[in-house]
Amino acid sequence: ETGVTQTPRHLVMGMTNKKSLKCEQHLGHNAMYWYKQSAKKPLELMFVYSLEERVENNSVPSRFSPECPNSSHLFLHLHTLQPEDSALYLCASSQEAPPSTDTQYFGPGTRLTVL
Amino acid sequence: AQSVAQPEDQVNVAEGNPLTVKCTYSVSGNPYLFWYVQYPNRGLQFLLKYITGDNLVKGSYGFEAEFNKSQTSFHLKKPSALVSDSALYFCAVRGEGSSNTGKLIFGQGTTLQVKP
């Protein structure tokens, strides 16, 4: 798991708070992803970045705002979240973005609880 | 549209016995198929993938998967299960070609429980 790191590992926030999730990949990859993993549901792709450019925005509410300042770092800025946004947020990276067949490598995730 | 199904929420197997975790898919064009494993409080770890070539794919930790085009399946297998294999397993698929978005579509996951 040292290839893709995520901080913080756990986050509890109120509905009016603003917080950010951070992801860093040490694999020299060019593409990075945010996924949401909720209980009893398949992983949901949220955003895809390729060479710091957003190439996919999967109908995610605007209260989630991604930022990719360089190919190694990816942030997810959170504001005015809802309790149903509580989930495990996973970051992943791959050598190239889709439609390549490159394997995606995942970080350990941030467990987010919205009160 | 692309889809993937893991028909079993949970699979129970005794240690030392063979295990199978099932996956079926639907894509247009040739499929690209992946298996990942997730241990508690951890991210997903890549096990193996099928892109093209030999239908039997070998991966990490002694796992293998067989691509069956006629049955549109990609079942995960291991000849002899270990208690440490107990985890949540995800199958994922992506179709080739411009009709597909290139997104990786994940199944809902299957919990594997290996008992001593």
PDB file of C-alpha atoms in Angstrom:
ATOM      1  CA  GLU A   1       0.000   0.000   0.000  1.00  0.00           C
ATOM      2  CA  THR A   2       2.926   2.371   0.022  1.00  0.00           C
ATOM      3  CA  GLY A   3       2.348   2.930  -3.725  1.00  0.00           C
ATOM      4  CA  VAL A   4      -0.794   4.999  -3.149  1.00  0.00           C
ATOM      5  CA  THR A   5      -1.288   6.782   0.158  1.00  0.00           C
ATOM      6  CA  GLN A   6      -4.339   8.592   1.471  1.00  0.00           C
ATOM      7  CA  THR A   7      -4.796  10.969   4.372  1.00  0.00           C
ATOM      8  CA  PRO A   8      -6.543  11.155   6.669  1.00  0.00           C
ATOM      9  CA  ARG A   9      -7.544   7.518   7.143  1.00  0.00           C
ATOM     10  CA  HIS A  10     -10.595   8.522   9.173  1.00  0.00           C
ATOM     11  CA  LEU A  11     -12.587  11.744   9.130  1.00  0.00           C
ATOM     12  CA  VAL A  12     -15.664  12.825  11.032  1.00  0.00           C
ATOM     13  CA  MET A  13     -17.243  16.082   9.962  1.00  0.00           C
ATOM     14  CA  GLY A  14     -20.404  18.051  10.432  1.00  0.00           C
ATOM     15  CA  MET A  15     -22.653  19.017   7.572  1.00  0.00           C
ATOM     16  CA  THR A  16     -21.395  22.598   7.583  1.00  0.00           C
ATOM     17  CA  ASN A  17     -17.691  21.807   7.714  1.00  0.00           C
ATOM     18  CA  LYS A  18     -15.168  22.059   4.923  1.00  0.00           C
ATOM     19  CA  LYS A  19     -12.484  19.415   4.706  1.00  0.00           C
ATOM     20  CA  SER A  20     -10.156  17.899   2.131  1.00  0.00           C
ATOM     21  CA  LEU A  21      -9.007  14.377   1.383  1.00  0.00           C
ATOM     22  CA  LYS A  22      -5.524  13.893   0.034  1.00  0.00           C
ATOM     23  CA  CYS A  23      -4.106  11.191  -2.179  1.00  0.00           C
ATOM     24  CA  GLU A  24      -0.512  10.727  -3.281  1.00  0.00           C
ATOM     25  CA  GLN A  25       0.847   8.132  -5.648  1.00  0.00           C
ATOM     26  CA  HIS A  26       4.501   7.109  -5.761  1.00  0.00           C
ATOM     27  CA  LEU A  27       4.233   4.918  -8.858  1.00  0.00           C
ATOM     28  CA  GLY A  28       4.966   7.430 -11.591  1.00  0.00           C
ATOM     29  CA  HIS A  29       1.473   7.043 -12.997  1.00  0.00           C
ATOM     30  CA  ASN A  30      -0.311   9.568 -15.185  1.00  0.00           C
ATOM     31  CA  ALA A  31      -3.927   8.906 -14.211  1.00  0.00           C
ATOM     32  CA  MET A  32      -5.680   9.202 -10.868  1.00  0.00           C
ATOM     33  CA  TYR A  33      -9.192   8.374  -9.717  1.00  0.00           C
ATOM     34  CA  TRP A  34     -11.630   8.973  -6.875  1.00  0.00           C
ATOM     35  CA  TYR A  35     -14.123   6.238  -6.002  1.00  0.00           C
ATOM     36  CA  LYS A  36     -16.862   6.074  -3.392  1.00  0.00           C
ATOM     37  CA  GLN A  37     -17.496   2.783  -1.629  1.00  0.00           C
ATOM     38  CA  SER A  38     -20.742   2.538   0.311  1.00  0.00           C
ATOM     39  CA  ALA A  39     -21.939  -0.490   2.217  1.00  0.00           C
ATOM     40  CA  LYS A  40     -23.663  -3.113   0.066  1.00  0.00           C
ATOM     41  CA  LYS A  41     -23.094  -1.111  -3.127  1.00  0.00           C
ATOM     42  CA  PRO A  42     -20.589  -1.452  -5.964  1.00  0.00           C
ATOM     43  CA  LEU A  43     -17.726   0.983  -6.150  1.00  0.00           C
ATOM     44  CA  GLU A  44     -18.818   4.229  -7.758  1.00  0.00           C
ATOM     45  CA  LEU A  45     -16.357   6.089  -9.939  1.00  0.00           C
ATOM     46  CA  MET A  46     -16.459   9.794  -9.126  1.00  0.00           C
ATOM     47  CA  PHE A  47     -13.648  11.476 -11.018  1.00  0.00           C
ATOM     48  CA  VAL A  48     -10.793  10.606 -13.366  1.00  0.00           C
ATOM     49  CA  TYR A  49      -7.764  12.758 -14.028  1.00  0.00           C
ATOM     50  CA  SER A  50      -5.222  12.182 -16.778  1.00  0.00           C
ATOM     51  CA  LEU A  51      -2.066  14.270 -16.704  1.00  0.00           C
ATOM     52  CA  GLU A  52      -3.747  16.674 -14.273  1.00  0.00           C
ATOM     53  CA  GLU A  53      -6.724  17.193 -16.569  1.00  0.00           C
ATOM     54  CA  ARG A  54     -10.160  15.994 -15.526  1.00  0.00           C
ATOM     55  CA  VAL A  55     -11.431  13.503 -18.098  1.00  0.00           C
ATOM     56  CA  GLU A  56     -14.413  12.085 -16.263  1.00  0.00           C
ATOM     57  CA  ASN A  57     -16.951  13.570 -13.918  1.00  0.00           C
ATOM     58  CA  ASN A  58     -19.482  10.938 -13.144  1.00  0.00           C
ATOM     59  CA  SER A  59     -22.482  13.137 -12.244  1.00  0.00           C
ATOM     60  CA  VAL A  60     -21.079  13.882  -8.822  1.00  0.00           C
ATOM     61  CA  PRO A  61     -22.771  16.602  -6.723  1.00  0.00           C
ATOM     62  CA  SER A  62     -20.946  19.907  -6.604  1.00  0.00           C
ATOM     63  CA  ARG A  63     -20.346  19.566  -2.874  1.00  0.00           C
ATOM     64  CA  PHE A  64     -17.472  17.302  -3.958  1.00  0.00           C
ATOM     65  CA  SER A  65     -14.717  19.256  -5.695  1.00  0.00           C
ATOM     66  CA  PRO A  66     -11.599  17.506  -6.995  1.00  0.00           C
ATOM     67  CA  GLU A  67      -8.223  19.058  -7.564  1.00  0.00           C
ATOM     68  CA  CYS A  68      -5.180  17.576  -9.264  1.00  0.00           C
ATOM     69  CA  PRO A  69      -2.217  19.985  -8.996  1.00  0.00           C
ATOM     70  CA  ASN A  70       0.240  17.494 -10.497  1.00  0.00           C
ATOM     71  CA  SER A  71       0.287  13.870 -11.602  1.00  0.00           C
ATOM     72  CA  SER A  72       1.290  12.633  -8.137  1.00  0.00           C
ATOM     73  CA  HIS A  73      -1.323  14.384  -6.024  1.00  0.00           C
ATOM     74  CA  LEU A  74      -5.096  14.362  -5.976  1.00  0.00           C
ATOM     75  CA  PHE A  75      -7.423  16.114  -3.570  1.00  0.00           C
ATOM     76  CA  LEU A  76     -11.124  15.867  -2.894  1.00  0.00           C
ATOM     77  CA  HIS A  77     -12.515  19.014  -1.304  1.00  0.00           C
ATOM     78  CA  LEU A  78     -15.685  18.514   0.697  1.00  0.00           C
ATOM     79  CA  HIS A  79     -18.253  21.098   1.787  1.00  0.00           C
ATOM     80  CA  THR A  80     -21.816  21.002   3.094  1.00  0.00           C
ATOM     81  CA  LEU A  81     -21.963  17.241   2.888  1.00  0.00           C
ATOM     82  CA  GLN A  82     -24.982  15.121   3.732  1.00  0.00           C
ATOM     83  CA  PRO A  83     -25.111  12.086   6.045  1.00  0.00           C
ATOM     84  CA  GLU A  84     -25.608   9.844   2.991  1.00  0.00           C
ATOM     85  CA  ASP A  85     -22.144  10.909   1.837  1.00  0.00           C
ATOM     86  CA  SER A  86     -20.661   8.837   4.646  1.00  0.00           C
ATOM     87  CA  ALA A  87     -18.584   6.145   2.944  1.00  0.00           C
ATOM     88  CA  LEU A  88     -15.078   4.907   2.234  1.00  0.00           C
ATOM     89  CA  TYR A  89     -13.425   7.136  -0.342  1.00  0.00           C
ATOM     90  CA  LEU A  90     -10.786   5.369  -2.364  1.00  0.00           C
ATOM     91  CA  CYS A  91      -8.097   6.881  -4.514  1.00  0.00           C
ATOM     92  CA  ALA A  92      -6.477   4.906  -7.323  1.00  0.00           C
ATOM     93  CA  SER A  93      -3.866   5.463  -9.991  1.00  0.00           C
ATOM     94  CA  SER A  94      -2.847   3.831 -13.247  1.00  0.00           C
ATOM     95  CA  GLN A  95      -0.139   4.348 -15.801  1.00  0.00           C
ATOM     96  CA  GLU A  96      -2.622   5.656 -18.348  1.00  0.00           C
ATOM     97  CA  ALA A  97      -6.257   6.677 -18.130  1.00  0.00           C
ATOM     98  CA  PRO A  98      -9.038   4.751 -19.843  1.00  0.00           C
ATOM     99  CA  PRO A  99      -9.453   3.514 -22.474  1.00  0.00           C
ATOM    100  CA  SER A 100      -6.113   1.928 -21.641  1.00  0.00           C
ATOM    101  CA  THR A 101      -6.200  -1.482 -19.980  1.00  0.00           C
ATOM    102  CA  ASP A 102      -3.681  -0.499 -17.342  1.00  0.00           C
ATOM    103  CA  THR A 103      -4.291  -1.853 -13.876  1.00  0.00           C
ATOM    104  CA  GLN A 104      -5.558   0.583 -11.287  1.00  0.00           C
ATOM    105  CA  TYR A 105      -3.788   0.529  -7.927  1.00  0.00           C
ATOM    106  CA  PHE A 106      -5.737   1.643  -4.895  1.00  0.00           C
ATOM    107  CA  GLY A 107      -4.906   3.469  -1.710  1.00  0.00           C
ATOM    108  CA  PRO A 108      -6.190   2.353   1.709  1.00  0.00           C
ATOM    109  CA  GLY A 109      -9.088   4.788   1.652  1.00  0.00           C
ATOM    110  CA  THR A 110     -10.485   7.489   3.909  1.00  0.00           C
ATOM    111  CA  ARG A 111     -13.420   6.455   6.070  1.00  0.00           C
ATOM    112  CA  LEU A 112     -15.695   9.512   6.104  1.00  0.00           C
ATOM    113  CA  THR A 113     -18.529   9.977   8.559  1.00  0.00           C
ATOM    114  CA  VAL A 114     -20.851  12.953   8.147  1.00  0.00           C
ATOM    115  CA  LEU A 115     -22.858  13.824  11.227  1.00  0.00           C
TER     116      LEU A 115
ATOM    117  CA  ALA B   1     -24.209  -1.062 -21.391  1.00  0.00           C
ATOM    118  CA  GLN B   2     -21.481  -2.680 -19.378  1.00  0.00           C
ATOM    119  CA  SER B   3     -22.357  -4.680 -16.290  1.00  0.00           C
ATOM    120  CA  VAL B   4     -20.842  -7.245 -13.995  1.00  0.00           C
ATOM    121  CA  ALA B   5     -22.572  -9.599 -11.587  1.00  0.00           C
ATOM    122  CA  GLN B   6     -21.264 -11.495  -8.605  1.00  0.00           C
ATOM    123  CA  PRO B   7     -24.209 -13.747  -7.791  1.00  0.00           C
ATOM    124  CA  GLU B   8     -23.054 -14.778  -4.322  1.00  0.00           C
ATOM    125  CA  ASP B   9     -22.903 -12.329  -1.429  1.00  0.00           C
ATOM    126  CA  GLN B  10     -20.851 -14.821   0.572  1.00  0.00           C
ATOM    127  CA  VAL B  11     -18.895 -17.983  -0.091  1.00  0.00           C
ATOM    128  CA  ASN B  12     -17.930 -20.309   2.741  1.00  0.00           C
ATOM    129  CA  VAL B  13     -15.200 -22.892   2.349  1.00  0.00           C
ATOM    130  CA  ALA B  14     -13.092 -25.026   4.658  1.00  0.00           C
ATOM    131  CA  GLU B  15      -9.361 -24.446   4.781  1.00  0.00           C
ATOM    132  CA  GLY B  16      -7.540 -26.693   2.336  1.00  0.00           C
ATOM    133  CA  ASN B  17     -10.539 -27.056   0.051  1.00  0.00           C
ATOM    134  CA  PRO B  18     -10.740 -25.473  -3.399  1.00  0.00           C
ATOM    135  CA  LEU B  19     -12.614 -22.207  -3.695  1.00  0.00           C
ATOM    136  CA  THR B  20     -14.516 -20.509  -6.488  1.00  0.00           C
ATOM    137  CA  VAL B  21     -15.874 -16.976  -6.515  1.00  0.00           C
ATOM    138  CA  LYS B  22     -18.200 -16.389  -9.445  1.00  0.00           C
ATOM    139  CA  CYS B  23     -18.363 -13.461 -11.835  1.00  0.00           C
ATOM    140  CA  THR B  24     -20.352 -12.918 -15.011  1.00  0.00           C
ATOM    141  CA  TYR B  25     -20.224  -9.874 -17.241  1.00  0.00           C
ATOM    142  CA  SER B  26     -21.896  -8.078 -20.096  1.00  0.00           C
ATOM    143  CA  VAL B  27     -20.022  -5.755 -22.454  1.00  0.00           C
ATOM    144  CA  SER B  28     -19.989  -4.870 -26.104  1.00  0.00           C
ATOM    145  CA  GLY B  29     -16.809  -5.961 -27.799  1.00  0.00           C
ATOM    146  CA  ASN B  30     -14.017  -7.854 -26.132  1.00  0.00           C
ATOM    147  CA  PRO B  31     -13.974  -7.678 -22.330  1.00  0.00           C
ATOM    148  CA  TYR B  32     -11.121  -6.646 -20.095  1.00  0.00           C
ATOM    149  CA  LEU B  33     -11.607  -8.351 -16.732  1.00  0.00           C
ATOM    150  CA  PHE B  34     -10.050  -7.814 -13.322  1.00  0.00           C
ATOM    151  CA  TRP B  35     -10.176  -9.289  -9.843  1.00  0.00           C
ATOM    152  CA  TYR B  36      -9.392  -7.306  -6.708  1.00  0.00           C
ATOM    153  CA  VAL B  37      -9.369  -8.276  -3.035  1.00  0.00           C
ATOM    154  CA  GLN B  38     -10.146  -6.016  -0.092  1.00  0.00           C
ATOM    155  CA  TYR B  39      -9.136  -6.843   3.460  1.00  0.00           C
ATOM    156  CA  PRO B  40     -10.891  -5.084   6.369  1.00  0.00           C
ATOM    157  CA  ASN B  41     -10.072  -1.377   6.604  1.00  0.00           C
ATOM    158  CA  ARG B  42      -7.825  -1.607   3.564  1.00  0.00           C
ATOM    159  CA  GLY B  43      -7.988  -0.510  -0.051  1.00  0.00           C
ATOM    160  CA  LEU B  44      -8.434  -2.833  -2.994  1.00  0.00           C
ATOM    161  CA  GLN B  45      -5.478  -4.971  -3.976  1.00  0.00           C
ATOM    162  CA  PHE B  46      -5.048  -6.139  -7.555  1.00  0.00           C
ATOM    163  CA  LEU B  47      -5.056  -9.934  -7.991  1.00  0.00           C
ATOM    164  CA  LEU B  48      -5.116 -10.575 -11.726  1.00  0.00           C
ATOM    165  CA  LYS B  49      -6.503  -9.471 -15.053  1.00  0.00           C
ATOM    166  CA  TYR B  50      -7.496 -10.859 -18.438  1.00  0.00           C
ATOM    167  CA  ILE B  51      -6.855  -8.749 -21.496  1.00  0.00           C
ATOM    168  CA  THR B  52      -6.225 -11.257 -24.232  1.00  0.00           C
ATOM    169  CA  GLY B  53      -4.536 -14.597 -24.819  1.00  0.00           C
ATOM    170  CA  ASP B  54      -4.680 -17.681 -22.615  1.00  0.00           C
ATOM    171  CA  ASN B  55      -8.074 -18.143 -20.996  1.00  0.00           C
ATOM    172  CA  LEU B  56      -6.497 -19.222 -17.695  1.00  0.00           C
ATOM    173  CA  VAL B  57      -4.917 -16.301 -15.915  1.00  0.00           C
ATOM    174  CA  LYS B  58      -2.654 -16.744 -12.913  1.00  0.00           C
ATOM    175  CA  GLY B  59      -2.371 -14.042 -10.320  1.00  0.00           C
ATOM    176  CA  SER B  60      -1.126 -13.183  -6.858  1.00  0.00           C
ATOM    177  CA  TYR B  61      -1.332 -15.407  -3.747  1.00  0.00           C
ATOM    178  CA  GLY B  62      -2.034 -18.570  -5.761  1.00  0.00           C
ATOM    179  CA  PHE B  63      -5.262 -17.307  -7.286  1.00  0.00           C
ATOM    180  CA  GLU B  64      -6.259 -17.901 -10.875  1.00  0.00           C
ATOM    181  CA  ALA B  65      -9.264 -17.106 -13.013  1.00  0.00           C
ATOM    182  CA  GLU B  66     -10.716 -18.676 -16.127  1.00  0.00           C
ATOM    183  CA  PHE B  67     -12.154 -16.566 -18.894  1.00  0.00           C
ATOM    184  CA  ASN B  68     -15.088 -18.276 -20.593  1.00  0.00           C
ATOM    185  CA  LYS B  69     -16.374 -16.265 -23.523  1.00  0.00           C
ATOM    186  CA  SER B  70     -19.385 -18.450 -24.297  1.00  0.00           C
ATOM    187  CA  GLN B  71     -20.623 -18.247 -20.716  1.00  0.00           C
ATOM    188  CA  THR B  72     -19.441 -14.630 -20.274  1.00  0.00           C
ATOM    189  CA  SER B  73     -17.820 -15.630 -17.018  1.00  0.00           C
ATOM    190  CA  PHE B  74     -14.560 -14.960 -15.241  1.00  0.00           C
ATOM    191  CA  HIS B  75     -14.631 -17.054 -12.070  1.00  0.00           C
ATOM    192  CA  LEU B  76     -11.865 -16.722  -9.497  1.00  0.00           C
ATOM    193  CA  LYS B  77     -10.365 -19.950  -8.211  1.00  0.00           C
ATOM    194  CA  LYS B  78      -7.775 -21.295  -5.825  1.00  0.00           C
ATOM    195  CA  PRO B  79      -6.903 -24.983  -5.416  1.00  0.00           C
ATOM    196  CA  SER B  80      -6.446 -24.845  -1.642  1.00  0.00           C
ATOM    197  CA  ALA B  81      -7.979 -22.088   0.478  1.00  0.00           C
ATOM    198  CA  LEU B  82      -6.231 -20.475   3.436  1.00  0.00           C
ATOM    199  CA  VAL B  83      -7.872 -18.802   6.418  1.00  0.00           C
ATOM    200  CA  SER B  84      -5.933 -15.679   5.439  1.00  0.00           C
ATOM    201  CA  ASP B  85      -7.808 -15.613   2.108  1.00  0.00           C
ATOM    202  CA  SER B  86     -10.912 -14.495   3.993  1.00  0.00           C
ATOM    203  CA  ALA B  87     -11.757 -11.091   2.525  1.00  0.00           C
ATOM    204  CA  LEU B  88     -14.057  -9.224   0.145  1.00  0.00           C
ATOM    205  CA  TYR B  89     -13.480  -9.979  -3.542  1.00  0.00           C
ATOM    206  CA  PHE B  90     -14.454  -7.708  -6.419  1.00  0.00           C
ATOM    207  CA  CYS B  91     -14.747  -8.530 -10.098  1.00  0.00           C
ATOM    208  CA  ALA B  92     -14.508  -5.636 -12.559  1.00  0.00           C
ATOM    209  CA  VAL B  93     -14.977  -5.309 -16.299  1.00  0.00           C
ATOM    210  CA  ARG B  94     -14.372  -2.850 -19.057  1.00  0.00           C
ATOM    211  CA  GLY B  95     -15.277  -3.243 -22.703  1.00  0.00           C
ATOM    212  CA  GLU B  96     -13.093  -2.228 -25.593  1.00  0.00           C
ATOM    213  CA  GLY B  97     -14.085   0.065 -28.402  1.00  0.00           C
ATOM    214  CA  SER B  98     -15.474   3.537 -28.755  1.00  0.00           C
ATOM    215  CA  SER B  99     -18.934   2.425 -27.640  1.00  0.00           C
ATOM    216  CA  ASN B 100     -17.578   2.012 -24.140  1.00  0.00           C
ATOM    217  CA  THR B 101     -16.592   4.849 -21.882  1.00  0.00           C
ATOM    218  CA  GLY B 102     -13.503   3.060 -20.705  1.00  0.00           C
ATOM    219  CA  LYS B 103     -14.747   3.071 -17.133  1.00  0.00           C
ATOM    220  CA  LEU B 104     -14.066   0.072 -14.980  1.00  0.00           C
ATOM    221  CA  ILE B 105     -17.360  -1.341 -13.700  1.00  0.00           C
ATOM    222  CA  PHE B 106     -17.203  -3.228 -10.392  1.00  0.00           C
ATOM    223  CA  GLY B 107     -19.438  -5.958  -9.066  1.00  0.00           C
ATOM    224  CA  GLN B 108     -20.989  -5.701  -5.629  1.00  0.00           C
ATOM    225  CA  GLY B 109     -18.390  -7.939  -4.098  1.00  0.00           C
ATOM    226  CA  THR B 110     -18.357 -11.427  -2.602  1.00  0.00           C
ATOM    227  CA  THR B 111     -17.264 -12.100   0.944  1.00  0.00           C
ATOM    228  CA  LEU B 112     -15.091 -15.183   1.170  1.00  0.00           C
ATOM    229  CA  GLN B 113     -15.029 -16.901   4.549  1.00  0.00           C
ATOM    230  CA  VAL B 114     -12.449 -19.655   4.981  1.00  0.00           C
ATOM    231  CA  LYS B 115     -12.890 -21.661   8.162  1.00  0.00           C
ATOM    232  CA  PRO B 116     -10.149 -23.676   9.852  1.00  0.00           C
TER     233      PRO B 116
END
